[in-house]
Coordinates of N, CA and C and ligand atoms in Angstrom, one line a residue:
X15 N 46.5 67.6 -142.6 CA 47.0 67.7 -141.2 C 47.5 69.1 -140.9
X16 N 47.5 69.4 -139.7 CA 47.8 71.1 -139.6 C 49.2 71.2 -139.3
X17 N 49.6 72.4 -139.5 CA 51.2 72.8 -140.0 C 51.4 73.2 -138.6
X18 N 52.1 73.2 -138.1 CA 52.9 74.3 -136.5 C 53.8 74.9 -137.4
X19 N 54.7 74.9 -138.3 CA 55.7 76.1 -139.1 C 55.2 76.3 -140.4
X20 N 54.8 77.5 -140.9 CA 54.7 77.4 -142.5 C 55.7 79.1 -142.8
X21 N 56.5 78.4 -143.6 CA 57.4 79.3 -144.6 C 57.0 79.9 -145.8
X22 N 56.6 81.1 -145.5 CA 56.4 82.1 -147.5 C 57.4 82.5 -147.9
X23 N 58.2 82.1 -149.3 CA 58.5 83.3 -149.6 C 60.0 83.8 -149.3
X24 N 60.4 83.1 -148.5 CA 61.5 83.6 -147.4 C 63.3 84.1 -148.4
X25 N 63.5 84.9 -147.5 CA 64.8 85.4 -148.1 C 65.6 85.7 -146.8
X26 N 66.6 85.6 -146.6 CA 67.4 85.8 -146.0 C 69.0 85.8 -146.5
X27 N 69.6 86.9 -146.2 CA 71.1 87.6 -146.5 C 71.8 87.8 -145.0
X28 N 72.8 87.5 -145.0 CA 73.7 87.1 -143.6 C 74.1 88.8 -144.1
X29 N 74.4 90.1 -143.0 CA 74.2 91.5 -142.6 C 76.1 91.0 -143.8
X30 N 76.6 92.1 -144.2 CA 77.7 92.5 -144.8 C 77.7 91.2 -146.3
X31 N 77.1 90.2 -146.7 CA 77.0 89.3 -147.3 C 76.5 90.0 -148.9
X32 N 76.7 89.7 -150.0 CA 76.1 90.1 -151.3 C 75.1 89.2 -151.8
X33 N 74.9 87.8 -151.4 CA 73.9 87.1 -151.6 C 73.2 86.7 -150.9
X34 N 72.5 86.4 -151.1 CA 71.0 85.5 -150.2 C 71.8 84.1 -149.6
X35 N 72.1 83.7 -148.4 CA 72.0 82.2 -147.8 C 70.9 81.2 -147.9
X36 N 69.7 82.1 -147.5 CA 68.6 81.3 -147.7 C 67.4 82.1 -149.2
X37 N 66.8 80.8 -149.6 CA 66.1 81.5 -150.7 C 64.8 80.4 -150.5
X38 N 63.9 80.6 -149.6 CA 62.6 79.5 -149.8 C 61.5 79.8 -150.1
X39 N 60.9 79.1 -151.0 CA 59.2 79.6 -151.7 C 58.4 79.4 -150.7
X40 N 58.7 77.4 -150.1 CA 57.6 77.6 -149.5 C 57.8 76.2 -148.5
X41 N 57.7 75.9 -147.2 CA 57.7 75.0 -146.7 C 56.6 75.1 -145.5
X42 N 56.3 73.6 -145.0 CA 55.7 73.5 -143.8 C 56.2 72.2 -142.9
X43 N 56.0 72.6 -141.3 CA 56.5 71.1 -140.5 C 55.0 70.8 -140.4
X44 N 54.6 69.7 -140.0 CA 53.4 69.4 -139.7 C 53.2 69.2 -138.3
X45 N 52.1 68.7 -137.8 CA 51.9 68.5 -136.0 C 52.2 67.1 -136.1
X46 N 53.4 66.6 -135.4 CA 53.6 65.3 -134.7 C 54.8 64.8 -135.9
X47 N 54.9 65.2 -137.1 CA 55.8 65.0 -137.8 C 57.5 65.3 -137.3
X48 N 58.2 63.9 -137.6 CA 59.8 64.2 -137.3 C 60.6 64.3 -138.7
X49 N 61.1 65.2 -138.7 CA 61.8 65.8 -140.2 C 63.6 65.7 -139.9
X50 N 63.9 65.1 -141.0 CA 65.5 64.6 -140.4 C 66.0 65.7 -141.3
X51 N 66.5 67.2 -141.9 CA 67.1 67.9 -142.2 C 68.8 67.7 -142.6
X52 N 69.2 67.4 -143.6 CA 70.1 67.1 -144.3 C 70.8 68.2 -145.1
X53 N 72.2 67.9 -145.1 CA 73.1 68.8 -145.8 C 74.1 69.2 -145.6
X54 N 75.5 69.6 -146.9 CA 76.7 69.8 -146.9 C 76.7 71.3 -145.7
X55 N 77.9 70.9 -145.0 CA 78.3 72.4 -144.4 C 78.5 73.4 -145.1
X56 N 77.7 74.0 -144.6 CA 77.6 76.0 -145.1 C 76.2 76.0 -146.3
X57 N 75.1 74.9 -146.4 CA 74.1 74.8 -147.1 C 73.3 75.5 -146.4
X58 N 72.9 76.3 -145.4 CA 72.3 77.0 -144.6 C 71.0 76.5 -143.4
X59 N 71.9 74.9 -142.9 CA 70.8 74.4 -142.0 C 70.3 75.3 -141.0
X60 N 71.6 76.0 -140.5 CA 71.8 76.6 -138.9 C 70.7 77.7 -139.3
X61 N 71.5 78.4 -140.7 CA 70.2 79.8 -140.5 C 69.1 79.5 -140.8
X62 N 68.6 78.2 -140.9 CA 67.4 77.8 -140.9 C 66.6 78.1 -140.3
X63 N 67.1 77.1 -138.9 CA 66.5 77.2 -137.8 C 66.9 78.3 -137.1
X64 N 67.7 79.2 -137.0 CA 67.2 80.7 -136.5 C 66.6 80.8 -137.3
X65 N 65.9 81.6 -137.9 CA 64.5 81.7 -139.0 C 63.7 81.1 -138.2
X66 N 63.3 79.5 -138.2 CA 62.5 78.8 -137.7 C 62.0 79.4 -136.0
X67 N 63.1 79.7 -135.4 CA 63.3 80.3 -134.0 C 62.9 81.8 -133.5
X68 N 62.9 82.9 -134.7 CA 62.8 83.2 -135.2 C 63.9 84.1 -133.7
X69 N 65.2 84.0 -134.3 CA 66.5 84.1 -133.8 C 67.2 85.4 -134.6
X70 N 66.6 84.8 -136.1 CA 66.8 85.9 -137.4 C 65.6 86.4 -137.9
X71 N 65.7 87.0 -138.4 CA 64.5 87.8 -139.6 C 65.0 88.0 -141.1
X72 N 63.8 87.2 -141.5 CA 63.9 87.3 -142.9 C 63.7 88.6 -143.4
X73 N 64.4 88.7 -144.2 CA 64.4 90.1 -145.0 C 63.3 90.2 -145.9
X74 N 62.8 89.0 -146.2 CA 61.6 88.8 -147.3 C 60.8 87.9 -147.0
X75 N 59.5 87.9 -147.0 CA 58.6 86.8 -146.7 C 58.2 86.1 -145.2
X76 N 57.8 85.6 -144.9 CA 57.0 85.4 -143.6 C 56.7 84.1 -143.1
X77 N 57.2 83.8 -141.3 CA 57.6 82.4 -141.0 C 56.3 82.4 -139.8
X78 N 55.6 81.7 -139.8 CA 54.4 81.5 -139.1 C 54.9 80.4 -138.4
X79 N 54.6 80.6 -136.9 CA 54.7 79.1 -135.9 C 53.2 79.2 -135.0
X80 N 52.8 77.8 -135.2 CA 51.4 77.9 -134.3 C 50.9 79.0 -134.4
X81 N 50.3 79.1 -136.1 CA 49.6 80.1 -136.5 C 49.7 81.6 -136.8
X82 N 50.9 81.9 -135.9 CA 51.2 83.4 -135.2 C 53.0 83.6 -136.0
X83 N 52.5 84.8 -136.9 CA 53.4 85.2 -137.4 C 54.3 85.8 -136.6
X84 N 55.9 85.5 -136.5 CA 57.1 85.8 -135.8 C 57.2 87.3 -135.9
X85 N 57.2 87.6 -137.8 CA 57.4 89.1 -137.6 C 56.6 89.9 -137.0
X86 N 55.8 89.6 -136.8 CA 54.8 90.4 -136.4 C 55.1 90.7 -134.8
X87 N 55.7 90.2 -133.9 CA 56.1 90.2 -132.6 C 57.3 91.1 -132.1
X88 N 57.0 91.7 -131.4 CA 58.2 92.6 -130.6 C 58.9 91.5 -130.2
X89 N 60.0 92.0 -130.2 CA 61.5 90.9 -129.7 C 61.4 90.5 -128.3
X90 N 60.5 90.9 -127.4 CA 60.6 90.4 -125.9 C 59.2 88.9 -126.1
X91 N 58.4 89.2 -126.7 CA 57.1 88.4 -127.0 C 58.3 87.4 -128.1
X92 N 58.6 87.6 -128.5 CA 59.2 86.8 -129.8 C 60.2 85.6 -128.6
X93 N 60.6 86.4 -127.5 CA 61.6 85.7 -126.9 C 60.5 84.3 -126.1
X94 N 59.5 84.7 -125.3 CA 58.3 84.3 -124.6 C 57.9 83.1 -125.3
X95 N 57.3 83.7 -126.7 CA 56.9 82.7 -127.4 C 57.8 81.4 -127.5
X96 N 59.0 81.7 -128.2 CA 60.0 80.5 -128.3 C 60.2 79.6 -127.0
X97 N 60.2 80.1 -125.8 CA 60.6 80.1 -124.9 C 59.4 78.5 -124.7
X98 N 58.1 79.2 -124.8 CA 57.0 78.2 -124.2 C 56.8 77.2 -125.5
X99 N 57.2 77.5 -126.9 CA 56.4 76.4 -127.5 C 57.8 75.5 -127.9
X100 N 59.3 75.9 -127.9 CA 59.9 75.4 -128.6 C 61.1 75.3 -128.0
X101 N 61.7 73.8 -128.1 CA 62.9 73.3 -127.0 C 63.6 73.0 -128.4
X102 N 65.5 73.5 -128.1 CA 66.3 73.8 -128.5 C 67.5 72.7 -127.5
X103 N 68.0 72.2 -129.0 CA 69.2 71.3 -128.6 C 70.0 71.9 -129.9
X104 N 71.1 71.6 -129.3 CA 72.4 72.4 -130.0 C 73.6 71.5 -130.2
X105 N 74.7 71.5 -131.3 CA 76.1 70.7 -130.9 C 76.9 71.1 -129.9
X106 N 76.6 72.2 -129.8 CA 77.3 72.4 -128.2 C 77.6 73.8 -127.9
X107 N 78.4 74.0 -126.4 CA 77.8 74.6 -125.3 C 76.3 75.0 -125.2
X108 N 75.5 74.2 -125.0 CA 74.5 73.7 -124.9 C 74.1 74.2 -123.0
X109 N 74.7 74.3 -122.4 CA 75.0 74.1 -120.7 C 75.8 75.8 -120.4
X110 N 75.3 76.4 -119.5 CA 76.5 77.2 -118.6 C 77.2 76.3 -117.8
X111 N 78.6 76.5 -118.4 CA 79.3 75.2 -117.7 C 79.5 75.7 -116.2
X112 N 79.2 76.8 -115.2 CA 79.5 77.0 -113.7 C 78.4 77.0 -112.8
X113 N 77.5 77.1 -114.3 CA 76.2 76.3 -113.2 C 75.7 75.3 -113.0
X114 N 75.1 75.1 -112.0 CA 74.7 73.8 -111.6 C 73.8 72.8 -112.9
X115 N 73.4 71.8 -113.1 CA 73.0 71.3 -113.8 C 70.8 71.3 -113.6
X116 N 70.5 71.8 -112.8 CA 69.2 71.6 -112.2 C 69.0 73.7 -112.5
X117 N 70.2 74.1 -112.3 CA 70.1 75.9 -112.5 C 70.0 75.6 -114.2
X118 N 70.7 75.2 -114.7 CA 71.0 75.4 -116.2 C 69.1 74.7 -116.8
X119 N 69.2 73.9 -116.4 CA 67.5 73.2 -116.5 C 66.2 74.3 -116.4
X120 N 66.1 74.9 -115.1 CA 65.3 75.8 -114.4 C 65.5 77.2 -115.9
X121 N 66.7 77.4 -116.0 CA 66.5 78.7 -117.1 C 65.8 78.6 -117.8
X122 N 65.5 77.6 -118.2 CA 64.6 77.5 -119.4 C 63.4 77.6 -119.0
X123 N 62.6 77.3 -118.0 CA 61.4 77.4 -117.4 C 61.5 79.2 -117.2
X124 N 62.7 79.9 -116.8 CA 62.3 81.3 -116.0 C 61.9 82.0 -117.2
X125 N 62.9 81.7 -118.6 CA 62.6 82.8 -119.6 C 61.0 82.3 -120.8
X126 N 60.6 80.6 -120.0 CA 59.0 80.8 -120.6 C 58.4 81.5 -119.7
X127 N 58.5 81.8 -118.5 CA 57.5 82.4 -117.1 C 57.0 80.9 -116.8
X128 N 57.2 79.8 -117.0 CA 56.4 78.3 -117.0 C 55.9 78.8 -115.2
X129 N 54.2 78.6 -115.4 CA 54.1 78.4 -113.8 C 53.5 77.2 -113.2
X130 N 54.3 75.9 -114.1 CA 54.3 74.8 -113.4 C 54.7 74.6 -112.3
X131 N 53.6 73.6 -111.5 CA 54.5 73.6 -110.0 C 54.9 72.4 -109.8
X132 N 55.7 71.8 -108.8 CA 56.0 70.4 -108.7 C 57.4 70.7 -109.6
X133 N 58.1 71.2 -110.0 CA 59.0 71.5 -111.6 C 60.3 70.4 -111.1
X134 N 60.7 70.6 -110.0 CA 61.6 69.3 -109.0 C 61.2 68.1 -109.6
X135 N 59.7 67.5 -109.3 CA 59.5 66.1 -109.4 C 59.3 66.1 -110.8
X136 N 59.0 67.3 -112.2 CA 59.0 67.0 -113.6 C 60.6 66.8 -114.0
X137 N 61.5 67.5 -113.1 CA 62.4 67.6 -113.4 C 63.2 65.8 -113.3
X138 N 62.8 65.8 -112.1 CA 63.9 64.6 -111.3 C 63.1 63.6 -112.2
X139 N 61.9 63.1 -113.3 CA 61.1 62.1 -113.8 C 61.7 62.1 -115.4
X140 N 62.2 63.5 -116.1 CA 63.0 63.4 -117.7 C 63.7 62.9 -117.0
X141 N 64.8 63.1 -115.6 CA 66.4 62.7 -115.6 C 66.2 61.1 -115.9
X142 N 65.3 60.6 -114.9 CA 65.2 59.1 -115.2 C 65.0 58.2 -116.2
X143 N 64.5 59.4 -117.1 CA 63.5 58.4 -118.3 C 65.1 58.6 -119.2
X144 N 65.7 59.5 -118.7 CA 67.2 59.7 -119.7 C 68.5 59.2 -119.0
X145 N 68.4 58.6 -118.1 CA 68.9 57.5 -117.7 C 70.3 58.6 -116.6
X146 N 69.5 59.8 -116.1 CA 70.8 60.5 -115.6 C 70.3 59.9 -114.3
X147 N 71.4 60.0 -113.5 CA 71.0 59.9 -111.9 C 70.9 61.6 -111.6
X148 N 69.8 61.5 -110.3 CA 69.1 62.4 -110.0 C 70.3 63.5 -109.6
X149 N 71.9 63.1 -109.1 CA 72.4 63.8 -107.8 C 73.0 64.3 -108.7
X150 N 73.6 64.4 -110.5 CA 74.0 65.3 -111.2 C 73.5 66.8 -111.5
X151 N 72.1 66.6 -110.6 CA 71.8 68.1 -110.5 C 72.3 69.1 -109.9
X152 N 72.5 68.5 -109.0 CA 73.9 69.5 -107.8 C 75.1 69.9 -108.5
X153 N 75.2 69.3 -109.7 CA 76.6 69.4 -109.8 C 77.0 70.4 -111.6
X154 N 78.1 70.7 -111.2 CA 78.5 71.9 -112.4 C 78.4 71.7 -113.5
X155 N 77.6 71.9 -114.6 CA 77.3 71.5 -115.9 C 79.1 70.5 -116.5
X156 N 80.2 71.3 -116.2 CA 81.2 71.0 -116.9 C 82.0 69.9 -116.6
X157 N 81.2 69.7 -115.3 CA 81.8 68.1 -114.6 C 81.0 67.0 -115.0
X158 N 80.4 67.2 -116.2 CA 79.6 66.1 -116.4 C 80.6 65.5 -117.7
X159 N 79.9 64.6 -118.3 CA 80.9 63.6 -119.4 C 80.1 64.4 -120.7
X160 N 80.7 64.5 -121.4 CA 79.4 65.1 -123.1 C 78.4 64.8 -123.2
X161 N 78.3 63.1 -123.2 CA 77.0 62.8 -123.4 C 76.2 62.5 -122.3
X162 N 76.5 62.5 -120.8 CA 75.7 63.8 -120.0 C 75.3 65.1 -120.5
X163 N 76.2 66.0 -120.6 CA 75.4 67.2 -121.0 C 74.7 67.1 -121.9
X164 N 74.8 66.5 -123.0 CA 74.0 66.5 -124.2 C 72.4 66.1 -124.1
X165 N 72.6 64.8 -122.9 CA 71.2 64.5 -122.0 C 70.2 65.6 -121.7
X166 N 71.3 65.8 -120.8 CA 70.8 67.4 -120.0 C 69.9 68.3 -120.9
X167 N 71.1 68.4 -122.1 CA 70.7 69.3 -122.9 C 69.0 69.3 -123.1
X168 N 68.9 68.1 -123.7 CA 67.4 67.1 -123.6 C 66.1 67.3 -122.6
X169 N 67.0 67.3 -121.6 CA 65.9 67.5 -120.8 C 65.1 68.8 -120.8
X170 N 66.4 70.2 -120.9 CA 65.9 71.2 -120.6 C 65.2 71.5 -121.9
X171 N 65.6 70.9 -123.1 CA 64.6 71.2 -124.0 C 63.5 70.8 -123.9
X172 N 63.4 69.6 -123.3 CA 62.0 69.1 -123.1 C 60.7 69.5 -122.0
X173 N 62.0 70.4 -121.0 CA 60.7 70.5 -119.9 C 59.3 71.0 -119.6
X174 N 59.6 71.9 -121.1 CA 58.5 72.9 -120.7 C 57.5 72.2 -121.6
X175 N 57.2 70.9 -122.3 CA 56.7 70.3 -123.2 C 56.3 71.2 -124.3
X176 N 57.4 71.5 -125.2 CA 57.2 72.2 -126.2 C 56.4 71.8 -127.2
X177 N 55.9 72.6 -128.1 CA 55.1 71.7 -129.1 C 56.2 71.2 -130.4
X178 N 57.8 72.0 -130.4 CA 58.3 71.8 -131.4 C 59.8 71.6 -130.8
X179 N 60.0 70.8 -131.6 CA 61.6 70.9 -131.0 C 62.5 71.0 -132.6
X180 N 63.8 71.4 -131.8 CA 64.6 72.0 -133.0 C 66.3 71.0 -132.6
X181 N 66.8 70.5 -133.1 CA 67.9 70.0 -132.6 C 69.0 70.1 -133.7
X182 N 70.6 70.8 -133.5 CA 71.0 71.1 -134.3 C 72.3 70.5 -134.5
X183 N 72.3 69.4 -135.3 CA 73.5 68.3 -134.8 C 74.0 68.2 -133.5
X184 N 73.2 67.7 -133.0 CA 73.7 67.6 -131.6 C 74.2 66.4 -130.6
X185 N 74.4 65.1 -131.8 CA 74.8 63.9 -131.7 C 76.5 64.0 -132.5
X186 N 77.1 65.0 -132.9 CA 78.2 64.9 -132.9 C 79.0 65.4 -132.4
X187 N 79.3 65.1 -131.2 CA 80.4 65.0 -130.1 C 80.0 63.5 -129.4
X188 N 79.4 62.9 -130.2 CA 78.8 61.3 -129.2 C 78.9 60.2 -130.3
X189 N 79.7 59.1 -129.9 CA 80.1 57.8 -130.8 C 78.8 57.7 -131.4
X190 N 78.8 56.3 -131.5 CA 77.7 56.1 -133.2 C 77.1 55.7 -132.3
X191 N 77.4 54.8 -131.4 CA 76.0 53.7 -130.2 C 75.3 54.9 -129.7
X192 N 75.7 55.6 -129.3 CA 75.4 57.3 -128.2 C 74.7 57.9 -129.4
X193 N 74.8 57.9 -130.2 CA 74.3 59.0 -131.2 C 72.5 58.0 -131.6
X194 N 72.5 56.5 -131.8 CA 71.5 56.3 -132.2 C 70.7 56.4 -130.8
X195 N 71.4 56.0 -129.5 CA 70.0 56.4 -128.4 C 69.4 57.4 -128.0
X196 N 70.7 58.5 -128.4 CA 70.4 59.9 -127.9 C 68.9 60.1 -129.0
X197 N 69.3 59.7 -130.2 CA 67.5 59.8 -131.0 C 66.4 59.4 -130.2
X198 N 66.7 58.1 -130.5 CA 65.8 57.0 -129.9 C 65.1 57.9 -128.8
X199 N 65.7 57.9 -127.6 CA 65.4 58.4 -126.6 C 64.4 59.9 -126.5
X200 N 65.3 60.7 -127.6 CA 64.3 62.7 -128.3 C 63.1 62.1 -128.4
X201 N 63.4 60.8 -129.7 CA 62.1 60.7 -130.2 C 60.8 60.2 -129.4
X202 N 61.0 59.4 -128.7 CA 60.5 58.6 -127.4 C 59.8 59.4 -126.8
X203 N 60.6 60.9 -126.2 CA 60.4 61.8 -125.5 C 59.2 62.6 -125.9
X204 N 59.5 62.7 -127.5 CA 58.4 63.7 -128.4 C 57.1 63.4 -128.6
X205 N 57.1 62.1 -128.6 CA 56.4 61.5 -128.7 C 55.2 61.3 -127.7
X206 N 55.6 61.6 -126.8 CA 54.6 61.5 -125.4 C 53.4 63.2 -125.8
X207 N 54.3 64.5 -125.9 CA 53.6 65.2 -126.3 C 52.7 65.5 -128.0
X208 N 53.2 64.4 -128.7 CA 53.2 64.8 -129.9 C 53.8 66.1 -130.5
X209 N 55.1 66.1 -129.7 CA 56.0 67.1 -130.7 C 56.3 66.9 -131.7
X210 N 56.3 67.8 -133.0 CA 56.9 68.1 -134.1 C 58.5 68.0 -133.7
X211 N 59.4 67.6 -134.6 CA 60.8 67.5 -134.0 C 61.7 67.8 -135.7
X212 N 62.1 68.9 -135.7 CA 63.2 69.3 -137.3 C 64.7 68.6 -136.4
X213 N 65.2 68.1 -136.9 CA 66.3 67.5 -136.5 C 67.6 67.5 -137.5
X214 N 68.8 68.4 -137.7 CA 69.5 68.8 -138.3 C 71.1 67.6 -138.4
X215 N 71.6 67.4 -139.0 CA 72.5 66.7 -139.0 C 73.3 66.6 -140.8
X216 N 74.4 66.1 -140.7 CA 75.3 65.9 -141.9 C 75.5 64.6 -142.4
X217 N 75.3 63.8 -141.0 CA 74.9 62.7 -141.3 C 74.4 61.6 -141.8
X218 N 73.7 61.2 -142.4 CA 72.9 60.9 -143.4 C 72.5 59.4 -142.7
X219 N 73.4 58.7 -142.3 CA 73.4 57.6 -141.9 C 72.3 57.3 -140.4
X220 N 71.7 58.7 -140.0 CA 71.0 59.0 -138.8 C 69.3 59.1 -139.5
X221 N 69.2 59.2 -141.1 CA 68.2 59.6 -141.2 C 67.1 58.3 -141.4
X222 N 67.1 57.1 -140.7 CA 66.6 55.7 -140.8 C 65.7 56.2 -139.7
X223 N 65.7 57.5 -138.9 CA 65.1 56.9 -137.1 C 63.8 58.0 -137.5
X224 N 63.8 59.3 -138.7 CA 62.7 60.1 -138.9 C 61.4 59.6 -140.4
X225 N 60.9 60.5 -139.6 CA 59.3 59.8 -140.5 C 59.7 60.4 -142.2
X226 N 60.1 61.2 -141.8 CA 60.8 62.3 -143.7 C 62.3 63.0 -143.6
X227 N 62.7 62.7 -144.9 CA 64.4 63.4 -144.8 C 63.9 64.7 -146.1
X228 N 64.7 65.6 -145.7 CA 64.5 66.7 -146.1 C 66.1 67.1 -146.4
X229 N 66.9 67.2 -148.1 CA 67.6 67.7 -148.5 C 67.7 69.3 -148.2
X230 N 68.4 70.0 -147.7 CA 68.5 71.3 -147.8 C 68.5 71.9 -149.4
X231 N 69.0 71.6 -150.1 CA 69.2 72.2 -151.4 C 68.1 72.1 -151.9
X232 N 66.7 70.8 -151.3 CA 65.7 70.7 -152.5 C 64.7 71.9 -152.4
X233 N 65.2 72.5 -150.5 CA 63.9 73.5 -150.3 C 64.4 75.1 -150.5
X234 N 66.6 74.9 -150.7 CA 66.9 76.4 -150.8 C 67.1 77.3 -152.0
X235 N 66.5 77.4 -152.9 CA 66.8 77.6 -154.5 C 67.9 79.0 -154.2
X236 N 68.8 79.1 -152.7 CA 69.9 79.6 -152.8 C 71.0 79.5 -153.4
X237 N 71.0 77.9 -153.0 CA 72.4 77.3 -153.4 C 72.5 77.0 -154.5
X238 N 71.5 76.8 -155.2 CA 71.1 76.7 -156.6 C 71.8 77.8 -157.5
X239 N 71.1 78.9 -157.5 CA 71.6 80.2 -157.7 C 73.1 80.1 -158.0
X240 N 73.8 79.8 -156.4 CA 75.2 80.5 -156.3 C 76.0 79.4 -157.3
X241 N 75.5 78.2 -157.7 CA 75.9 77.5 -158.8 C 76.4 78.1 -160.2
X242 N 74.9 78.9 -160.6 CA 74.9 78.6 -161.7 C 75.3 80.3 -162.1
X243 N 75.3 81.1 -161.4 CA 76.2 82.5 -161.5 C 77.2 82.3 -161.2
Ligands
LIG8 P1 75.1 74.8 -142.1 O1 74.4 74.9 -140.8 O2 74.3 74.1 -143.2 O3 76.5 74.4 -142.0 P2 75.0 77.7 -142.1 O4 73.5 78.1 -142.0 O5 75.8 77.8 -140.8 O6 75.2 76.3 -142.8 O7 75.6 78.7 -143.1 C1 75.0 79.1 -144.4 C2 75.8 80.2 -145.0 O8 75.6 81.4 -144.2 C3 77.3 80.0 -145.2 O9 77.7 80.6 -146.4 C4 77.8 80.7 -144.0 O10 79.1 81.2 -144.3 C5 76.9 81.8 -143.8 N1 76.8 82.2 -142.3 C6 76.5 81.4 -141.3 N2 76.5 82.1 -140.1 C7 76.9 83.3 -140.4 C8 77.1 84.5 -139.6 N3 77.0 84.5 -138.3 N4 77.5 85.6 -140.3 C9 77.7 85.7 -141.6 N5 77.5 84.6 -142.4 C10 77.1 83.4 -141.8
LIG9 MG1 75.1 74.3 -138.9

């Protein structure tokens, strides 16, 4: 099956740091595959996915998304790119809380250039399938309840139908009921495009709803290392 992310090699050192955070030979996400990403805090999920986003740069080795090596891109193309293939959900502030909820949405369309038209009726069609009413778009991201925003969040990741989505525990600030539909519902969503979906969490108890769970430690021979020195 064909890969949308493959990892060479990779090395990554947080700037003032003496060791490597990340240390990976070699990984791939596949197309349509959902990867449930597991692991202790401070195992290096987050700088993962900057890597993956390519948010960071590896100091060593080379992160390919849909073919097209990251490093290889000037930082405005690098911005573009992410922009069109790949929706981002976060644990939070996820939202400009003074903007409107339909403005916070739309950003994500201005920084792909998306020149979908109709973007209103794509818009006002995720709110329903995510169970928001339509008239929270008028309204200030911060007047919403969390797991509104977190919806939101959703949507705007979703609108531009990315080929990849990235979500970075982004079910805890939401009870356990909230946390399995907020999946349910990504996955549902991904599924329509055949998105690839890396889904990050500490959780463990979340990882029943993806097709493969992925230990952080089995792929970072960092944390390994800082063991056994
Ligand atoms: P996780 O998401 O699994 O909790 P992180 O990727 O955030 O882990 O962190 C991995 C390691 O990188 C930790 O040792 C952490 O202290 C370090 N780290 C994370 N973010 C930064 C940063 N902005 N600056 C310096 N070090 C960082
Ligand atoms: Mg993290």
């Amino acid at each position: 099956m064909k890969s949308v992310i493959e990892l060479e090699k990779i090395s990554y050192t947080w700037p003032g740091s003496d060791r490597a955070a990340l240390n990976i030979d070699s990984w791939k996400l596949l197309e349509g595959e959902r990867v449930f990403l597991y692991g202790a805090s401070g195992s290096g999920k987050s700088t993962l996915l900057n890597l993956l986003a390519g948010i960071l740069q590896p100091q060593q080795g080379c992160v390919r998304v849909l073919g097209q090596e990251l490093g290889q891109m000037g930082a405005r193309a690098r911005d573009g790119f992410r922009a069109r293939n790949m929706g981002f959900i976060f644990q939070q502030f996820n939202l400009l809380p003074y903007l409107t909820v339909e403005m916070n949405i739309q950003l994500a369309l201005y920084f792909g250039r998306s020149a979908e038209k109709n973007i209103r009726h794509s818009i006002e069609e995720l709110m329903q399938q995510l169970s928001l009413p339509v008239d929270l778009l008028n309204r200030q991201a911060c007047q919403l309840s969390v797991g509104q925003q977190q919806r939101v969040a959703m949507v705007r990741a979703l609108i531009s139908h990315p080929q990849i989505i990235i979500a970075d525990e982004p079910t805890s600030a939401l009870d356990s009921d909230s946390r399995d539909e907020f999946i349910e519902l990504l996955l549902k969503c991904a599924s329509v495009n055949q998105s690839s979906v890396v889904f990050v969490s500490h959780d463990v108890t979340l990882a029943n709803h993806f097709d493969k769970r992925i230990n952080i430690n089995d792929i970072n021979s960092a944390q390994v290392t800082d063991h056994v020195v």
